[in-house]
Amino acid sequence: MKKRIFLISIAFVLSIVFLSGLVFSDEKAASSDPSLLSLERIFSSEEFTPEEFGQARWLKHKSGYIILEDSAGKDKEKDIVHYDPKTGKRRIEVAAARLIPEGQDSPLEIDDFQWSDDGKWLLIFTNSKKVWRQKTRGDYWVLNLENQELWKLGGDAKSSSLMFAKFSPDSTRVAYVHKNNIFVEHLVNKSEKRRIIQLTKDGSKTIINGTFDWVYEEEFHMRDGFRWSPDSKHIAYWQLDSNRVGIFKLINNTDSIYPEVTSIPYPKPGTTNSACRIGVVSAEEGATRWFKLPGDSRNHYIARMEWAANSEEIVFQRLNRLQNTDWVILGNINTSQVRTILVEKDDTWVDVVDEIKWLNKGKRFIWISERDGWRHVYVVSRSGKDIRLITPGDYDVIDVLEVDKKKGWLYFTASPENPRRCYLYRVRLNGQGKAQQLTPINIPGSHSYQFSPDCQWAFHTYSSFETPPRKELVRMPGHKKIRTLVDNKKLRDKLEVLKRHGVEFFRVDIGQGILLDAWCMKPPDFDPSKRYPVLFYVYGEPWGQTVLDRWRGNSYLWYVMLTQQGYMVMSVDNRGTPAPRGREWRKCVYRQIGILASTDQAAAVRAIIKNRSYIDSRRIGVWGWSGGGSMTLNAMFRYPDLYHTGMSVAPVPDQRLYDSIYQERYMGLPEDNKEGYEKGSPITFAHQLKGNLLVVHGTGDDNVHYQGTERLINKLIEHNKPFTMMAYPNRSHGIREGENTTRHLYELLTRYLKHNLPPTAGL
């Protein structure tokens, strides 16, 4: 028996050495041939790094935009430069030399910046640190543009401890969050005493003022938790109380000789959420007035809040715990009384409207709803009694971009004919006439826009699946190109040299009239008489599409490399992804996340195999990350005779272990949908694994916890299932931290793929 195990071990080692040699030989060939890609070229060099435009801001106090540009002759130093959109005239607004603090030799490194509304002050964000996913904590410096005085906000606050600093509308003060409390600092000359007022005093590890807990940030995209009133007299803010929320502990074993533990209040499905409420406080100090809302605050969410086009009322969106009802509420800051003006309901879930845009001096507002089966824009009266559809038709509005109140136009993105793309449209605010497509029809791909405040100008960025982004300045509404800002010609020239077959977009008929969007990448020397292995890239949850006609950077290049080495790569969007194909398409997965999606994916694979004789049905691979990692597990466990090899990165094996807001939105509460949670969780079917499985996870993942992968490992061990596991120490959900991590990960994926799904059938 020992001899047999020894021989098997030797055979395994030799196979790994052989496959490693193949990877090495591919890398060596690519290093001397510019038409071939290698992992080193993609992930370790800057050869395919796209050109960037930089941080640009349209100005409110005057025409034009400002942008960060390299300071002449200075390495890593940045000037803030103003451009006139009409003439292209360039002027250095703030030279890097003006941003050198007293007693220091080099200028501030700018992470972000903002101008005051009166144009007299500049706010610089620097020395930033991560809070969960984003760098939202750092130092803030103010530059007086009239006398060039530069000083740091926060008094004697520790370095990198301030958050979300922003000017008051009257440009006399700056408010910010420090240690979960809100402060206001007056803008004065250097000779004057700087007055700092602490508006809230109860902030602690569990009482959170002006910012959010982990789950609000992740699932509602909420970080900055306070708003200045238009008259600069008050501040409205969120307060969260995370007492009684379950604590998840992340263990860091690598940064010191003893483990370090980070404790995160992290509500899981069916457990206690943070309490949440909205208060208003005078910007000159005083007691907070809290709005009086009915019901248990731990079983409701306040997902959005803004001033309601005046300084007397707040508008906020309040969701029930199931997130199938959104109450739009006006709150009076003087009486603390509230009144509901609009209720949005759905049998599944409702999507929060990111920003309520007010019209006619606050008499009406823009609203987005799926009430007629499509995602459309409505104009609603302040009372909520008059609701008028302004984007009729059998298509979805993808996003509302800007409102030209002066001329009466709404600018939005949509793609009525092709859910893979995104184009700019405009429509009259009075609902008269049809929507007009402004993006030229001869520019394919996906398009995004950043409008000037007067809607006369816009930054237009566009790319396609095989073409990197270009950015240009356009004049609206005629979409006239004024000048190119980013061309990426060097990158496009590099891509032109590559051996590649070209992407094919198509639809898969899985029966019952259901057509799924898909793409296919073939080897450059594709021969339909041969048979090829296929790697399917999957995601499949309501959070994202994979079948989009836009540039995907290094992911695309990796797929090109695989096709050069003999693979086909495909992706399919199942029902339930956020494609602009109507409400029913998106929401038919309610209470069955992981079930319907994996069924659709498997049906698509079978249909593709049936209709394409050059696909080797014995060599079907699947891979994905996060929700795609979960989909990979479901594919391998639920359809073990269809998929041969799977690579699952940062998966959710058990839906009961993810956060409350996301999972309950799509699955309901665990006690009401026990069967759905069980059948939708891959771990339930782990005993059915037959193929080759690689599971990859970062042990420091604060989003999708490593805990779930550990439980999955135990289940696979219980059923004596062989698998391969790679844990990246203390890496987060993106597995990017640390030198060479990304390259190492894709080396691992490539090597595993070649060993278990060889591009040549005889290997």
mmCIF file of C-alpha atoms in Angstrom, residues 321-581:
data_model
loop_
_atom_site.group_PDB
_atom_site.id
_atom_site.type_symbol
_atom_site.label_atom_id
_atom_site.label_comp_id
_atom_site.label_asym_id
_atom_site.label_seq_id
_atom_site.Cartn_x
_atom_site.Cartn_y
_atom_site.Cartn_z
ATOM 1 C CA ARG A 321 -36.427 44.560 6.159
ATOM 2 C CA LEU A 322 -37.603 42.463 3.192
ATOM 3 C CA GLN A 323 -36.800 45.459 0.938
ATOM 4 C CA ASN A 324 -39.999 45.055 -1.060
ATOM 5 C CA THR A 325 -41.414 48.433 0.011
ATOM 6 C CA ASP A 326 -39.766 51.840 -0.328
ATOM 7 C CA TRP A 327 -41.455 54.737 1.477
ATOM 8 C CA VAL A 328 -40.476 58.201 0.229
ATOM 9 C CA ILE A 329 -40.856 60.426 3.278
ATOM 10 C CA LEU A 330 -40.649 64.163 3.880
ATOM 11 C CA GLY A 331 -39.539 65.239 7.354
ATOM 12 C CA ASN A 332 -39.957 68.729 8.772
ATOM 13 C CA ILE A 333 -36.858 69.807 10.687
ATOM 14 C CA ASN A 334 -38.793 72.176 12.964
ATOM 15 C CA THR A 335 -41.454 69.730 14.159
ATOM 16 C CA SER A 336 -39.647 66.403 13.508
ATOM 17 C CA GLN A 337 -42.918 65.179 11.997
ATOM 18 C CA VAL A 338 -42.904 63.064 8.842
ATOM 19 C CA ARG A 339 -45.335 62.364 6.018
ATOM 20 C CA THR A 340 -45.152 59.695 3.327
ATOM 21 C CA ILE A 341 -45.559 61.087 -0.195
ATOM 22 C CA LEU A 342 -44.863 57.997 -2.299
ATOM 23 C CA VAL A 343 -44.785 54.243 -1.750
ATOM 24 C CA GLU A 344 -43.003 51.901 -4.152
ATOM 25 C CA LYS A 345 -43.852 48.195 -3.771
ATOM 26 C CA ASP A 346 -42.901 44.979 -5.501
ATOM 27 C CA ASP A 347 -43.644 41.299 -4.937
ATOM 28 C CA THR A 348 -39.891 40.643 -5.000
ATOM 29 C CA TRP A 349 -37.623 43.544 -4.071
ATOM 30 C CA VAL A 350 -37.407 47.254 -4.889
ATOM 31 C CA ASP A 351 -34.301 49.121 -6.007
ATOM 32 C CA VAL A 352 -33.404 52.314 -4.200
ATOM 33 C CA VAL A 353 -33.350 55.477 -6.321
ATOM 34 C CA ASP A 354 -29.814 56.792 -5.888
ATOM 35 C CA GLU A 355 -30.645 60.477 -6.088
ATOM 36 C CA ILE A 356 -33.944 62.331 -6.081
ATOM 37 C CA LYS A 357 -33.565 65.243 -8.504
ATOM 38 C CA TRP A 358 -35.931 68.147 -7.824
ATOM 39 C CA LEU A 359 -37.670 70.251 -10.470
ATOM 40 C CA ASN A 360 -39.654 73.511 -10.506
ATOM 41 C CA LYS A 361 -38.077 74.817 -7.293
ATOM 42 C CA GLY A 362 -39.019 71.689 -5.384
ATOM 43 C CA LYS A 363 -42.544 71.266 -6.701
ATOM 44 C CA ARG A 364 -41.715 68.016 -8.523
ATOM 45 C CA PHE A 365 -39.031 65.351 -8.507
ATOM 46 C CA ILE A 366 -37.572 62.616 -10.701
ATOM 47 C CA TRP A 367 -38.421 59.029 -9.734
ATOM 48 C CA ILE A 368 -37.443 55.651 -11.183
ATOM 49 C CA SER A 369 -39.798 52.668 -11.035
ATOM 50 C CA GLU A 370 -40.476 49.249 -12.576
ATOM 51 C CA ARG A 371 -44.224 49.509 -11.945
ATOM 52 C CA ASP A 372 -45.121 48.921 -15.619
ATOM 53 C CA GLY A 373 -42.648 46.042 -16.088
ATOM 54 C CA TRP A 374 -39.788 48.216 -17.340
ATOM 55 C CA ARG A 375 -37.372 50.504 -15.508
ATOM 56 C CA HIS A 376 -38.704 53.947 -16.368
ATOM 57 C CA VAL A 377 -38.454 57.568 -15.285
ATOM 58 C CA TYR A 378 -41.409 59.409 -13.793
ATOM 59 C CA VAL A 379 -41.975 63.013 -12.761
ATOM 60 C CA VAL A 380 -43.813 63.111 -9.415
ATOM 61 C CA SER A 381 -45.432 66.068 -7.655
ATOM 62 C CA ARG A 382 -44.196 66.963 -4.169
ATOM 63 C CA SER A 383 -47.485 65.660 -2.747
ATOM 64 C CA GLY A 384 -46.977 62.351 -4.567
ATOM 65 C CA LYS A 385 -50.466 62.530 -6.075
ATOM 66 C CA ASP A 386 -49.442 63.384 -9.645
ATOM 67 C CA ILE A 387 -47.175 60.772 -11.259
ATOM 68 C CA ARG A 388 -46.288 61.131 -14.939
ATOM 69 C CA LEU A 389 -44.267 58.661 -17.054
ATOM 70 C CA ILE A 390 -41.778 60.439 -19.326
ATOM 71 C CA THR A 391 -39.854 57.481 -20.849
ATOM 72 C CA PRO A 392 -42.605 55.203 -22.206
ATOM 73 C CA GLY A 393 -41.763 52.085 -24.193
ATOM 74 C CA ASP A 394 -40.668 48.472 -23.904
ATOM 75 C CA TYR A 395 -37.131 49.198 -22.773
ATOM 76 C CA ASP A 396 -35.214 49.877 -19.566
ATOM 77 C CA VAL A 397 -33.582 53.106 -18.470
ATOM 78 C CA ILE A 398 -30.120 52.076 -17.283
ATOM 79 C CA ASP A 399 -29.212 55.253 -15.437
ATOM 80 C CA VAL A 400 -30.361 58.868 -15.027
ATOM 81 C CA LEU A 401 -27.387 61.157 -15.644
ATOM 82 C CA GLU A 402 -28.450 64.783 -15.552
ATOM 83 C CA VAL A 403 -31.382 67.181 -15.708
ATOM 84 C CA ASP A 404 -31.250 70.362 -17.773
ATOM 85 C CA LYS A 405 -33.839 72.299 -15.794
ATOM 86 C CA LYS A 406 -33.403 75.469 -17.840
ATOM 87 C CA LYS A 407 -34.181 73.837 -21.179
ATOM 88 C CA GLY A 408 -36.421 71.050 -19.892
ATOM 89 C CA TRP A 409 -34.477 67.894 -20.787
ATOM 90 C CA LEU A 410 -33.606 64.675 -18.955
ATOM 91 C CA TYR A 411 -30.401 62.890 -20.000
ATOM 92 C CA PHE A 412 -30.229 59.141 -19.400
ATOM 93 C CA THR A 413 -28.617 55.948 -20.654
ATOM 94 C CA ALA A 414 -30.416 53.001 -22.219
ATOM 95 C CA SER A 415 -29.978 50.331 -24.876
ATOM 96 C CA PRO A 416 -33.375 49.253 -26.208
ATOM 97 C CA GLU A 417 -31.999 47.037 -28.968
ATOM 98 C CA ASN A 418 -28.934 45.512 -27.328
ATOM 99 C CA PRO A 419 -28.630 44.706 -23.596
ATOM 100 C CA ARG A 420 -24.858 44.359 -23.966
ATOM 101 C CA ARG A 421 -24.382 48.054 -24.704
ATOM 102 C CA CYS A 422 -25.164 51.479 -23.232
ATOM 103 C CA TYR A 423 -26.048 54.700 -25.094
ATOM 104 C CA LEU A 424 -26.995 58.278 -24.209
ATOM 105 C CA TYR A 425 -30.575 59.508 -24.697
ATOM 106 C CA ARG A 426 -32.564 62.570 -23.790
ATOM 107 C CA VAL A 427 -36.296 63.177 -23.370
ATOM 108 C CA ARG A 428 -38.501 66.160 -22.560
ATOM 109 C CA LEU A 429 -39.304 66.591 -18.871
ATOM 110 C CA ASN A 430 -42.925 67.255 -19.819
ATOM 111 C CA GLY A 431 -43.137 63.789 -21.392
ATOM 112 C CA GLN A 432 -43.881 65.084 -24.871
ATOM 113 C CA GLY A 433 -42.198 63.447 -27.829
ATOM 114 C CA LYS A 434 -40.009 60.353 -28.066
ATOM 115 C CA ALA A 435 -36.637 59.828 -26.459
ATOM 116 C CA GLN A 436 -33.735 60.836 -28.714
ATOM 117 C CA GLN A 437 -30.546 58.818 -28.981
ATOM 118 C CA LEU A 438 -27.577 61.199 -28.797
ATOM 119 C CA THR A 439 -24.708 58.711 -28.956
ATOM 120 C CA PRO A 440 -23.791 58.339 -32.644
ATOM 121 C CA ILE A 441 -24.998 55.008 -33.994
ATOM 122 C CA ASN A 442 -21.659 54.419 -35.731
ATOM 123 C CA ILE A 443 -19.772 54.136 -32.397
ATOM 124 C CA PRO A 444 -20.465 50.648 -30.988
ATOM 125 C CA GLY A 445 -19.767 49.476 -27.472
ATOM 126 C CA SER A 446 -20.634 51.001 -24.107
ATOM 127 C CA HIS A 447 -20.710 54.728 -23.358
ATOM 128 C CA SER A 448 -20.557 56.787 -20.168
ATOM 129 C CA TYR A 449 -20.841 60.543 -19.622
ATOM 130 C CA GLN A 450 -19.919 63.177 -17.048
ATOM 131 C CA PHE A 451 -21.941 66.362 -17.636
ATOM 132 C CA SER A 452 -21.055 69.967 -16.869
ATOM 133 C CA PRO A 453 -23.524 71.725 -14.516
ATOM 134 C CA ASP A 454 -25.184 73.584 -17.419
ATOM 135 C CA CYS A 455 -25.439 70.401 -19.542
ATOM 136 C CA GLN A 456 -23.601 72.080 -22.424
ATOM 137 C CA TRP A 457 -20.528 69.867 -22.189
ATOM 138 C CA ALA A 458 -19.714 66.301 -21.251
ATOM 139 C CA PHE A 459 -16.783 63.950 -20.931
ATOM 140 C CA HIS A 460 -17.656 60.992 -23.144
ATOM 141 C CA THR A 461 -15.901 57.678 -22.455
ATOM 142 C CA TYR A 462 -16.476 54.649 -24.633
ATOM 143 C CA SER A 463 -14.977 51.229 -25.188
ATOM 144 C CA SER A 464 -15.886 47.854 -26.622
ATOM 145 C CA PHE A 465 -15.035 44.268 -25.740
ATOM 146 C CA GLU A 466 -11.817 44.342 -27.783
ATOM 147 C CA THR A 467 -11.047 48.076 -27.759
ATOM 148 C CA PRO A 468 -9.743 50.030 -24.741
ATOM 149 C CA PRO A 469 -11.442 53.231 -23.590
ATOM 150 C CA ARG A 470 -11.287 56.540 -25.391
ATOM 151 C CA LYS A 471 -12.329 59.769 -23.734
ATOM 152 C CA GLU A 472 -13.338 62.934 -25.510
ATOM 153 C CA LEU A 473 -14.925 66.272 -24.768
ATOM 154 C CA VAL A 474 -18.281 66.657 -26.528
ATOM 155 C CA ARG A 475 -20.709 69.529 -26.832
ATOM 156 C CA MET A 476 -24.343 68.827 -26.081
ATOM 157 C CA PRO A 477 -26.941 68.172 -27.257
ATOM 158 C CA GLY A 478 -25.452 67.542 -30.695
ATOM 159 C CA HIS A 479 -22.731 65.246 -29.311
ATOM 160 C CA LYS A 480 -20.167 67.244 -31.311
ATOM 161 C CA LYS A 481 -16.636 66.083 -30.588
ATOM 162 C CA ILE A 482 -14.522 69.055 -29.476
ATOM 163 C CA ARG A 483 -11.268 67.286 -28.718
ATOM 164 C CA THR A 484 -9.839 63.920 -27.754
ATOM 165 C CA LEU A 485 -8.707 63.686 -24.133
ATOM 166 C CA VAL A 486 -7.517 60.075 -24.003
ATOM 167 C CA ASP A 487 -6.811 58.101 -27.148
ATOM 168 C CA ASN A 488 -5.003 54.965 -25.901
ATOM 169 C CA LYS A 489 -3.390 54.634 -29.316
ATOM 170 C CA LYS A 490 -0.265 52.955 -27.935
ATOM 171 C CA LEU A 491 -2.388 50.317 -26.269
ATOM 172 C CA ARG A 492 -4.545 49.859 -29.360
ATOM 173 C CA ASP A 493 -1.406 49.407 -31.463
ATOM 174 C CA LYS A 494 -0.175 46.753 -29.023
ATOM 175 C CA LEU A 495 -3.493 44.942 -29.284
ATOM 176 C CA GLU A 496 -3.459 45.042 -33.081
ATOM 177 C CA VAL A 497 -0.293 42.934 -33.098
ATOM 178 C CA LEU A 498 -1.792 40.175 -30.947
ATOM 179 C CA LYS A 499 -2.932 36.911 -32.467
ATOM 180 C CA ARG A 500 -6.651 36.831 -31.695
ATOM 181 C CA HIS A 501 -9.726 35.531 -33.438
ATOM 182 C CA GLY A 502 -12.188 38.201 -32.371
ATOM 183 C CA VAL A 503 -15.161 37.953 -30.044
ATOM 184 C CA GLU A 504 -18.507 36.566 -31.170
ATOM 185 C CA PHE A 505 -21.670 37.793 -29.462
ATOM 186 C CA PHE A 506 -24.661 35.485 -29.794
ATOM 187 C CA ARG A 507 -27.803 34.263 -28.060
ATOM 188 C CA VAL A 508 -28.430 30.789 -26.674
ATOM 189 C CA ASP A 509 -31.905 29.269 -26.932
ATOM 190 C CA ILE A 510 -32.493 27.173 -23.795
ATOM 191 C CA GLY A 511 -36.122 26.441 -24.615
ATOM 192 C CA GLN A 512 -39.508 27.850 -23.631
ATOM 193 C CA GLY A 513 -38.713 31.007 -25.570
ATOM 194 C CA ILE A 514 -35.790 31.910 -23.291
ATOM 195 C CA LEU A 515 -32.769 33.421 -25.052
ATOM 196 C CA LEU A 516 -29.606 34.098 -23.078
ATOM 197 C CA ASP A 517 -26.914 36.557 -24.173
ATOM 198 C CA ALA A 518 -23.413 35.146 -24.539
ATOM 199 C CA TRP A 519 -19.967 35.748 -25.965
ATOM 200 C CA CYS A 520 -17.342 33.388 -27.356
ATOM 201 C CA MET A 521 -13.597 33.789 -27.882
ATOM 202 C CA LYS A 522 -11.935 31.254 -30.181
ATOM 203 C CA PRO A 523 -8.278 30.353 -30.788
ATOM 204 C CA PRO A 524 -6.616 32.556 -33.436
ATOM 205 C CA ASP A 525 -6.022 29.489 -35.643
ATOM 206 C CA PHE A 526 -9.510 28.122 -35.039
ATOM 207 C CA ASP A 527 -10.374 25.050 -37.107
ATOM 208 C CA PRO A 528 -14.065 23.990 -36.967
ATOM 209 C CA SER A 529 -13.087 20.401 -37.759
ATOM 210 C CA LYS A 530 -11.200 20.136 -34.451
ATOM 211 C CA ARG A 531 -12.560 19.840 -30.935
ATOM 212 C CA TYR A 532 -11.673 22.374 -28.263
ATOM 213 C CA PRO A 533 -11.966 22.657 -24.485
ATOM 214 C CA VAL A 534 -14.118 25.534 -23.233
ATOM 215 C CA LEU A 535 -13.695 27.629 -20.095
ATOM 216 C CA PHE A 536 -16.932 29.336 -19.055
ATOM 217 C CA TYR A 537 -16.621 32.547 -17.047
ATOM 218 C CA VAL A 538 -19.662 32.931 -14.767
ATOM 219 C CA TYR A 539 -21.210 35.331 -12.277
ATOM 220 C CA GLY A 540 -24.985 35.070 -12.599
ATOM 221 C CA GLU A 541 -26.282 36.963 -9.558
ATOM 222 C CA PRO A 542 -28.349 40.201 -9.496
ATOM 223 C CA TRP A 543 -25.225 42.260 -8.856
ATOM 224 C CA GLY A 544 -23.654 42.136 -12.329
ATOM 225 C CA GLN A 545 -23.534 41.087 -15.969
ATOM 226 C CA THR A 546 -20.648 39.318 -17.662
ATOM 227 C CA VAL A 547 -21.912 39.706 -21.239
ATOM 228 C CA LEU A 548 -21.154 43.364 -21.903
ATOM 229 C CA ASP A 549 -19.599 45.018 -24.916
ATOM 230 C CA ARG A 550 -16.975 46.952 -23.010
ATOM 231 C CA TRP A 551 -13.268 46.740 -22.219
ATOM 232 C CA ARG A 552 -12.333 44.377 -19.380
ATOM 233 C CA GLY A 553 -8.598 45.074 -19.233
ATOM 234 C CA ASN A 554 -6.348 42.306 -17.914
ATOM 235 C CA SER A 555 -9.226 39.829 -17.712
ATOM 236 C CA TYR A 556 -9.711 40.151 -21.470
ATOM 237 C CA LEU A 557 -5.972 39.786 -22.086
ATOM 238 C CA TRP A 558 -5.855 36.627 -19.969
ATOM 239 C CA TYR A 559 -8.656 35.154 -22.040
ATOM 240 C CA VAL A 560 -6.805 36.061 -25.246
ATOM 241 C CA MET A 561 -3.730 34.301 -23.858
ATOM 242 C CA LEU A 562 -5.788 31.178 -23.149
ATOM 243 C CA THR A 563 -7.202 31.177 -26.684
ATOM 244 C CA GLN A 564 -3.655 31.469 -28.037
ATOM 245 C CA GLN A 565 -2.851 28.309 -26.109
ATOM 246 C CA GLY A 566 -5.765 26.334 -27.542
ATOM 247 C CA TYR A 567 -8.786 27.148 -25.372
ATOM 248 C CA MET A 568 -12.172 28.578 -26.167
ATOM 249 C CA VAL A 569 -13.537 31.002 -23.576
ATOM 250 C CA MET A 570 -17.246 31.755 -23.216
ATOM 251 C CA SER A 571 -19.645 33.550 -20.903
ATOM 252 C CA VAL A 572 -23.434 33.513 -20.584
ATOM 253 C CA ASP A 573 -25.783 35.839 -18.724
ATOM 254 C CA ASN A 574 -28.562 33.821 -17.095
ATOM 255 C CA ARG A 575 -31.899 35.223 -16.003
ATOM 256 C CA GLY A 576 -31.615 37.279 -12.833
ATOM 257 C CA THR A 577 -28.630 39.355 -13.936
ATOM 258 C CA PRO A 578 -29.214 43.140 -14.063
ATOM 259 C CA ALA A 579 -29.440 43.265 -17.856
ATOM 260 C CA PRO A 580 -31.808 45.872 -19.358
ATOM 261 C CA ARG A 581 -34.314 43.213 -20.439
#
